[in-house]
C-alpha cells in the first residue's frame, strides 16, 4: 500500500515538473516586488491589518477560480479518488506549476490536509514590522486554494497556521474540507 | 500543444456553454456549418447541456461523464466537459478525427486567453474577435489545412 502511494507521489512530482517546464515564467524578483507593492498598498488603503488580511484572501479567491482551469488544461490529471490525493495534486502539481516550489503535504485525512512550504516566493525579501505582526502576508495563497477547490466542487476553509515571517520554521497552510458540492439535474421547466 | 490535426473532414462549429448551461461562445468554421441565427444557437446549446445531463443520469454505472461523442451519418458531435463545469462541443463532418484533442486545445486557450483577462467576467459571453478568437481561428486553420 505504502509503495503504491509513493509511486503516485513520484508520478505527480514528475507531472508537476513537466507542467512547470511548459508554462511561461516571470522573474521571481519582479513577482515578489509586485506582490509586496500590492500588500503595502492594501495596508495603506485599509489602515488595518485585519482588513488587509481579508482583502488578500478575497483577491486570492478571485485568482483561484480562474487559475484552476489552467492547471486542469495543462496538466493531464485523472480525477482524484480522495481528498488526500487532491492534497498531493495541489502540492506537487499546483504549487510547482504556478510558483515553482516543492511543497510537502502533512497530516492528510479525508477532510483535512496541511501544506508545508519551506520556500515561499511571495515573501522572499519580506520582514514584517512590529505593527504588522498579525499580517497574513501569504494569505493570498489561502484564497487561491479556496477558489480553486470550490470550482472543482469542494468547499474548503484555509488558514495560515505558521509563517516564516512570524518566526516559524516553515509556512503552513491548513485546508479543511467543509462540503462536497454536488451538481444535480433540476427540472425547473423554464 | 499536442493535438493531432483532424485528417479528414472539416470542423464545422464550436460551442462553449457555461456552468449553468448557457451559451457563451459560438463560432462557425466552414460554409457547411448549420445555418442558425443567434437565438437558435443559444436555444440548441442549452438544450444540449440539459440533454447531456440527463444522459449522465441514465448511465448504469455512476458517476458517468455523460455524452462525449455523437455520430450521425451527416456529422459528428464531440463534447468535452472541464472539471469546472464548462462544456465545449464541436460539430464536424463525419470522417473528422482527433476532435477530442482539438477540444483539449480549445480548453487550454480558454484558460490562457479568456480567464486570464481580468476584465472577463466568469460565465459571461466571450468576446468575439478577442485574443481567444484569434488563437482559435489560427489553430482551426492549421487543422483544416492538413486535411
Tab-separated table of C-alpha atoms in Angstrom:
chain	number	residue	atom	x	y	z
A	1	UNK	CA	0.000	0.000	0.000
A	2	UNK	CA	2.642	2.455	1.062
A	3	UNK	CA	4.655	1.843	-2.059
A	4	UNK	CA	1.589	2.428	-4.212
A	5	UNK	CA	1.090	5.822	-2.571
A	6	UNK	CA	4.792	6.553	-3.009
A	7	UNK	CA	4.607	5.692	-6.687
A	8	UNK	CA	1.701	8.051	-7.132
A	9	UNK	CA	3.615	10.834	-5.400
A	10	UNK	CA	6.610	10.350	-7.661
A	11	UNK	CA	4.386	10.368	-10.734
A	12	UNK	CA	2.698	13.568	-9.583
A	13	UNK	CA	6.021	15.221	-8.869
A	14	UNK	CA	7.153	14.368	-12.382
A	15	UNK	CA	3.918	15.737	-13.794
A	16	UNK	CA	4.444	18.910	-11.768
A	17	UNK	CA	7.968	19.316	-13.152
A	18	UNK	CA	6.796	18.680	-16.711
A	19	UNK	CA	3.961	21.175	-16.422
A	20	UNK	CA	6.236	23.749	-14.807
A	21	UNK	CA	8.619	23.470	-17.757
A	22	UNK	CA	5.727	24.085	-20.165
A	23	UNK	CA	4.381	27.327	-18.734
A	24	UNK	CA	5.771	30.831	-19.235
A	25	UNK	CA	7.967	32.165	-16.431
A	26	UNK	CA	8.446	35.576	-14.930
A	27	UNK	CA	11.365	36.893	-12.876
A	28	UNK	CA	10.952	35.888	-9.231
A	29	UNK	CA	12.157	39.309	-8.176
A	30	UNK	CA	9.595	41.151	-10.274
A	31	UNK	CA	6.948	38.820	-8.917
A	32	UNK	CA	7.746	39.264	-5.237
A	33	UNK	CA	8.274	43.019	-5.574
A	34	UNK	CA	4.918	43.371	-7.338
A	35	UNK	CA	3.215	41.371	-4.652
A	36	UNK	CA	4.929	43.434	-1.975
A	37	UNK	CA	3.662	46.625	-3.589
A	38	UNK	CA	0.119	45.263	-3.612
A	39	UNK	CA	0.239	44.249	0.037
A	40	UNK	CA	1.683	47.531	1.260
A	41	UNK	CA	-0.855	49.486	-0.792
A	42	UNK	CA	-3.659	47.451	0.773
A	43	UNK	CA	-2.302	48.271	4.217
A	44	UNK	CA	-2.215	51.960	3.326
A	45	UNK	CA	-5.725	51.941	1.910
A	46	UNK	CA	-7.380	49.958	4.682
A	47	UNK	CA	-5.172	51.228	7.522
A	48	UNK	CA	-5.884	47.994	9.342
A	49	UNK	CA	-4.049	44.683	9.319
A	50	UNK	CA	-7.154	42.550	9.812
A	51	UNK	CA	-8.933	44.259	6.906
A	52	UNK	CA	-5.892	43.781	4.692
A	53	UNK	CA	-5.864	40.076	5.589
A	54	UNK	CA	-9.475	39.791	4.439
A	55	UNK	CA	-8.735	41.584	1.158
A	56	UNK	CA	-5.723	39.409	0.409
A	57	UNK	CA	-7.789	36.287	0.895
A	58	UNK	CA	-10.514	37.670	-1.390
A	59	UNK	CA	-8.014	38.562	-4.089
A	60	UNK	CA	-6.635	35.056	-3.861
A	61	UNK	CA	-10.105	33.605	-4.223
A	62	UNK	CA	-10.728	35.575	-7.400
A	63	UNK	CA	-7.433	34.315	-8.786
A	64	UNK	CA	-8.039	30.720	-7.727
A	65	UNK	CA	-11.359	30.376	-9.540
A	66	UNK	CA	-9.546	31.266	-12.774
A	67	UNK	CA	-6.243	29.512	-12.184
A	68	UNK	CA	-7.712	26.083	-11.612
A	69	UNK	CA	-8.691	25.772	-15.277
A	70	UNK	CA	-5.123	26.366	-16.379
A	71	UNK	CA	-3.921	23.580	-14.131
A	72	UNK	CA	-6.606	21.233	-15.429
A	73	UNK	CA	-5.975	22.186	-19.055
A	74	UNK	CA	-2.190	21.917	-18.986
A	75	UNK	CA	-1.529	19.015	-16.656
A	76	UNK	CA	-3.286	15.861	-17.732
A	77	UNK	CA	-4.710	14.642	-14.462
A	78	UNK	CA	-7.044	11.820	-13.657
A	79	UNK	CA	-9.898	12.517	-11.305
A	80	UNK	CA	-8.820	12.427	-7.668
A	81	UNK	CA	-10.187	9.454	-5.752
A	82	UNK	CA	-9.779	11.003	-2.325
A	83	UNK	CA	-9.167	14.280	-0.561
A	84	UNK	CA	-5.622	13.251	0.327
A	85	UNK	CA	-4.966	12.671	-3.376
A	86	UNK	CA	-6.298	16.174	-4.014
A	87	UNK	CA	-3.757	17.375	-1.440
A	88	UNK	CA	-0.929	15.752	-3.372
A	89	UNK	CA	-2.083	17.265	-6.655
A	90	UNK	CA	-2.297	20.722	-5.094
A	91	UNK	CA	1.167	20.391	-3.589
A	92	UNK	CA	3.088	18.563	-6.292
A	93	UNK	CA	1.434	19.936	-9.417
A	94	UNK	CA	-0.370	23.159	-8.454
A	95	UNK	CA	2.322	24.849	-6.375
A	96	UNK	CA	5.070	23.586	-8.644
A	97	UNK	CA	3.359	24.831	-11.772
A	98	UNK	CA	2.443	28.315	-10.541
A	99	UNK	CA	5.183	29.097	-8.016
A	100	UNK	CA	7.948	26.684	-8.968
A	101	UNK	CA	8.313	25.414	-5.417
A	102	UNK	CA	8.130	21.977	-3.863
A	103	UNK	CA	5.511	21.708	-1.174
A	104	UNK	CA	5.053	18.873	1.296
A	105	UNK	CA	1.719	17.505	2.455
A	106	UNK	CA	1.287	16.661	6.113
A	107	UNK	CA	-1.492	15.152	8.181
A	108	UNK	CA	-3.715	14.330	5.225
A	109	UNK	CA	-7.061	12.795	6.113
A	110	UNK	CA	-10.348	12.550	4.236
A	111	UNK	CA	-11.351	16.016	5.383
A	112	UNK	CA	-8.173	17.909	6.097
A	113	UNK	CA	-4.585	18.411	4.997
A	114	UNK	CA	-1.704	20.731	5.712
A	115	UNK	CA	0.751	22.176	3.225
A	116	UNK	CA	4.294	22.893	4.310
A	117	UNK	CA	6.169	25.490	2.299
A	118	UNK	CA	9.857	25.650	3.069
A	119	UNK	CA	10.334	28.318	0.428
A	120	UNK	CA	7.827	30.993	-0.452
A	121	UNK	CA	8.494	33.241	-3.463
A	122	UNK	CA	5.881	35.743	-2.261
A	123	UNK	CA	7.842	36.555	0.875
A	124	UNK	CA	11.405	36.372	-0.425
A	125	UNK	CA	12.557	39.794	0.813
A	126	UNK	CA	9.977	40.464	3.483
A	127	UNK	CA	10.456	41.335	7.127
A	128	UNK	CA	7.303	42.240	8.999
A	129	UNK	CA	7.435	45.460	11.044
A	130	UNK	CA	6.119	45.234	14.591
A	131	UNK	CA	2.790	46.932	13.909
A	132	UNK	CA	2.105	44.340	11.193
A	133	UNK	CA	2.992	41.283	13.226
A	134	UNK	CA	-0.508	39.871	12.702
A	135	UNK	CA	-0.388	40.342	8.935
A	136	UNK	CA	-1.094	37.175	6.963
A	137	UNK	CA	1.295	38.159	4.246
A	138	UNK	CA	0.751	34.978	2.246
A	139	UNK	CA	-2.971	34.843	2.951
A	140	UNK	CA	-3.450	35.207	-0.796
A	141	UNK	CA	-2.480	31.550	-1.109
A	142	UNK	CA	-5.328	30.536	1.203
A	143	UNK	CA	-7.756	32.370	-1.043
A	144	UNK	CA	-6.308	30.783	-4.172
A	145	UNK	CA	-6.800	27.329	-2.676
A	146	UNK	CA	-10.351	28.100	-1.609
A	147	UNK	CA	-11.292	29.478	-5.031
A	148	UNK	CA	-9.619	26.712	-6.997
A	149	UNK	CA	-11.098	23.879	-4.954
A	150	UNK	CA	-14.561	25.442	-4.994
A	151	UNK	CA	-14.543	25.289	-8.795
A	152	UNK	CA	-14.000	21.552	-8.614
A	153	UNK	CA	-16.895	21.102	-6.209
A	154	UNK	CA	-15.078	21.257	-2.874
A	155	UNK	CA	-15.931	23.941	-0.367
A	156	UNK	CA	-12.935	24.362	1.903
A	157	UNK	CA	-11.645	26.650	4.611
A	158	UNK	CA	-7.977	27.576	4.554
A	159	UNK	CA	-5.895	29.209	7.198
A	160	UNK	CA	-2.317	30.200	7.646
A	161	UNK	CA	-1.138	28.322	10.738
A	162	UNK	CA	2.542	29.162	10.667
A	163	UNK	CA	4.587	31.593	8.635
A	164	UNK	CA	8.318	32.050	8.343
A	165	UNK	CA	7.596	35.779	8.614
A	166	UNK	CA	6.260	35.162	12.117
A	167	UNK	CA	9.476	33.444	13.051
A	168	UNK	CA	8.301	29.900	12.315
A	169	UNK	CA	10.472	27.366	10.564
A	170	UNK	CA	8.073	26.790	7.703
A	171	UNK	CA	4.942	28.328	6.302
A	172	UNK	CA	1.997	26.050	6.969
A	173	UNK	CA	-1.463	26.229	5.449
A	174	UNK	CA	-4.329	24.141	6.748
A	175	UNK	CA	-7.090	23.150	4.320
A	176	UNK	CA	-10.332	21.880	5.825
A	177	UNK	CA	-12.954	20.233	3.642
A	178	UNK	CA	-16.357	21.579	4.602
A	179	UNK	CA	-18.584	20.141	1.945
A	180	UNK	CA	-18.533	18.468	-1.432
A	181	UNK	CA	-20.857	20.359	-3.732
A	182	UNK	CA	-22.843	18.074	-5.978
A	183	UNK	CA	-24.391	19.203	-9.198
A	184	UNK	CA	-27.858	17.843	-9.583
A	185	UNK	CA	-30.047	17.985	-12.629
A	186	UNK	CA	-33.015	20.120	-11.686
A	187	UNK	CA	-36.002	20.158	-13.976
A	188	UNK	CA	-37.291	23.652	-13.393
A	189	UNK	CA	-39.245	23.902	-16.650
A	190	UNK	CA	-38.233	27.458	-17.597
B	1	UNK	CA	0.191	21.719	-27.950
B	2	UNK	CA	-0.103	18.032	-28.545
B	3	UNK	CA	-3.233	17.927	-30.625
B	4	UNK	CA	-3.228	15.772	-33.684
B	5	UNK	CA	-4.951	17.549	-36.510
B	6	UNK	CA	-8.152	16.198	-37.954
B	7	UNK	CA	-7.002	14.321	-41.020
B	8	UNK	CA	-10.205	14.212	-42.936
B	9	UNK	CA	-13.455	16.029	-42.578
B	10	UNK	CA	-13.755	19.685	-41.783
B	11	UNK	CA	-14.588	21.141	-38.424
B	12	UNK	CA	-17.956	22.855	-38.605
B	13	UNK	CA	-18.823	24.781	-35.420
B	14	UNK	CA	-17.647	25.242	-31.864
B	15	UNK	CA	-19.932	25.959	-28.926
B	16	UNK	CA	-18.976	26.752	-25.342
B	17	UNK	CA	-21.540	26.595	-22.529
B	18	UNK	CA	-21.077	27.984	-19.041
B	19	UNK	CA	-21.762	26.123	-15.815
B	20	UNK	CA	-25.430	26.996	-15.966
B	21	UNK	CA	-25.743	25.595	-19.481
B	22	UNK	CA	-25.916	28.970	-21.214
B	23	UNK	CA	-24.062	29.557	-24.479
B	24	UNK	CA	-21.082	31.870	-24.004
B	25	UNK	CA	-19.304	31.366	-27.300
B	26	UNK	CA	-20.120	30.143	-30.774
B	27	UNK	CA	-18.104	30.087	-33.951
B	28	UNK	CA	-18.588	28.548	-37.396
B	29	UNK	CA	-15.504	27.315	-39.238
B	30	UNK	CA	-16.979	26.244	-42.530
B	31	UNK	CA	-19.633	27.325	-45.004
B	32	UNK	CA	-21.122	23.853	-44.477
B	33	UNK	CA	-21.935	24.609	-40.838
B	34	UNK	CA	-25.582	24.561	-39.846
B	35	UNK	CA	-27.175	27.912	-40.614
B	36	UNK	CA	-28.669	29.076	-37.377
B	37	UNK	CA	-29.410	32.524	-36.052
B	38	UNK	CA	-28.104	33.597	-32.653
B	39	UNK	CA	-31.340	32.735	-30.887
B	40	UNK	CA	-31.427	29.233	-32.314
B	41	UNK	CA	-27.785	28.700	-31.372
B	42	UNK	CA	-28.489	29.693	-27.790
B	43	UNK	CA	-31.572	27.503	-27.558
B	44	UNK	CA	-29.914	24.445	-29.032
B	45	UNK	CA	-26.760	24.830	-26.977
B	46	UNK	CA	-28.591	24.999	-23.674
B	47	UNK	CA	-30.874	22.138	-24.688
B	48	UNK	CA	-27.760	20.117	-25.401
B	49	UNK	CA	-26.420	20.844	-21.916
B	50	UNK	CA	-29.649	19.561	-20.401
B	51	UNK	CA	-29.644	16.522	-22.629
B	52	UNK	CA	-26.070	15.679	-21.693
B	53	UNK	CA	-27.000	15.923	-18.008
B	54	UNK	CA	-29.892	13.519	-18.492
B	55	UNK	CA	-27.588	11.142	-20.329
B	56	UNK	CA	-25.227	11.198	-17.367
B	57	UNK	CA	-28.145	10.176	-15.170
B	58	UNK	CA	-29.165	7.351	-17.481
B	59	UNK	CA	-25.765	5.740	-17.141
B	60	UNK	CA	-25.935	2.351	-15.452
B	61	UNK	CA	-22.738	2.883	-13.521
B	62	UNK	CA	-22.336	6.288	-11.991
B	63	UNK	CA	-20.670	8.636	-11.962
B	64	UNK	CA	-20.545	8.902	-15.731
B	65	UNK	CA	-19.085	11.740	-17.714
B	66	UNK	CA	-22.222	11.875	-19.837
B	67	UNK	CA	-22.219	12.247	-23.592
B	68	UNK	CA	-18.844	12.610	-25.286
B	69	UNK	CA	-19.372	11.638	-28.883
B	70	UNK	CA	-22.442	11.608	-31.038
B	71	UNK	CA	-22.224	10.137	-34.514
B	72	UNK	CA	-24.756	10.688	-37.252
B	73	UNK	CA	-24.431	9.986	-40.964
B	74	UNK	CA	-24.290	13.704	-41.658
B	75	UNK	CA	-21.979	14.914	-38.920
B	76	UNK	CA	-20.103	14.233	-35.682
B	77	UNK	CA	-20.509	15.992	-32.376
B	78	UNK	CA	-17.710	15.739	-29.851
B	79	UNK	CA	-18.223	17.129	-26.363
B	80	UNK	CA	-15.775	17.808	-23.559
B	81	UNK	CA	-16.595	18.959	-20.032
B	82	UNK	CA	-13.941	20.644	-17.946
B	83	UNK	CA	-13.933	19.511	-14.323
B	84	UNK	CA	-15.056	23.058	-13.521
B	85	UNK	CA	-18.281	22.545	-15.460
B	86	UNK	CA	-17.597	24.357	-18.724
B	87	UNK	CA	-18.871	22.421	-21.719
B	88	UNK	CA	-17.025	22.611	-25.033
B	89	UNK	CA	-18.576	20.957	-28.055
B	90	UNK	CA	-17.650	20.755	-31.656
B	91	UNK	CA	-19.501	19.638	-34.754
B	92	UNK	CA	-17.581	18.257	-37.714
B	93	UNK	CA	-18.009	16.356	-40.936
B	94	UNK	CA	-18.427	12.604	-40.381
B	95	UNK	CA	-14.871	11.475	-41.118
B	96	UNK	CA	-13.100	14.067	-38.928
B	97	UNK	CA	-10.543	12.673	-36.493
B	98	UNK	CA	-8.903	13.815	-33.276
B	99	UNK	CA	-11.767	16.080	-32.271
B	100	UNK	CA	-11.183	15.356	-28.574
B	101	UNK	CA	-7.648	16.710	-28.919
B	102	UNK	CA	-8.896	19.828	-30.667
B	103	UNK	CA	-11.247	20.390	-27.730
B	104	UNK	CA	-8.413	19.950	-25.202
B	105	UNK	CA	-6.516	22.610	-27.109
B	106	UNK	CA	-9.538	24.905	-27.045
B	107	UNK	CA	-9.689	24.405	-23.264
B	108	UNK	CA	-6.060	25.500	-22.954
B	109	UNK	CA	-6.831	28.631	-24.971
B	110	UNK	CA	-9.831	29.269	-22.744
B	111	UNK	CA	-7.650	29.017	-19.629
B	112	UNK	CA	-4.973	31.264	-21.149
B	113	UNK	CA	-6.805	33.875	-23.180
B	114	UNK	CA	-10.238	34.096	-21.598
B	115	UNK	CA	-9.749	33.523	-17.880
B	116	UNK	CA	-6.523	35.496	-17.616
B	117	UNK	CA	-8.185	38.597	-18.972
B	118	UNK	CA	-9.003	40.477	-15.756
B	119	UNK	CA	-11.961	42.172	-17.427
B	120	UNK	CA	-13.574	38.904	-18.401
B	121	UNK	CA	-16.391	38.037	-16.034
B	122	UNK	CA	-16.795	34.350	-15.357
B	123	UNK	CA	-19.778	32.696	-17.050
B	124	UNK	CA	-20.355	35.700	-19.332
B	125	UNK	CA	-20.182	35.573	-23.143
B	126	UNK	CA	-16.677	35.513	-24.592
B	127	UNK	CA	-15.882	38.495	-26.743
B	128	UNK	CA	-15.787	37.806	-30.471
B	129	UNK	CA	-12.612	38.930	-32.192
B	130	UNK	CA	-10.536	38.878	-29.000
B	131	UNK	CA	-7.290	37.022	-28.466
B	132	UNK	CA	-9.088	33.777	-27.761
B	133	UNK	CA	-10.903	34.014	-31.070
B	134	UNK	CA	-7.723	34.780	-32.994
B	135	UNK	CA	-5.845	31.855	-31.459
B	136	UNK	CA	-8.758	29.586	-32.138
B	137	UNK	CA	-9.036	30.640	-35.774
B	138	UNK	CA	-5.319	30.092	-36.294
B	139	UNK	CA	-5.451	26.622	-34.766
B	140	UNK	CA	-8.518	25.634	-36.762
B	141	UNK	CA	-6.946	26.938	-39.975
B	142	UNK	CA	-3.968	24.633	-39.328
B	143	UNK	CA	-6.197	21.676	-38.637
B	144	UNK	CA	-8.277	22.263	-41.772
B	145	UNK	CA	-5.103	22.782	-43.794
B	146	UNK	CA	-3.649	19.384	-43.006
B	147	UNK	CA	-6.816	17.725	-44.096
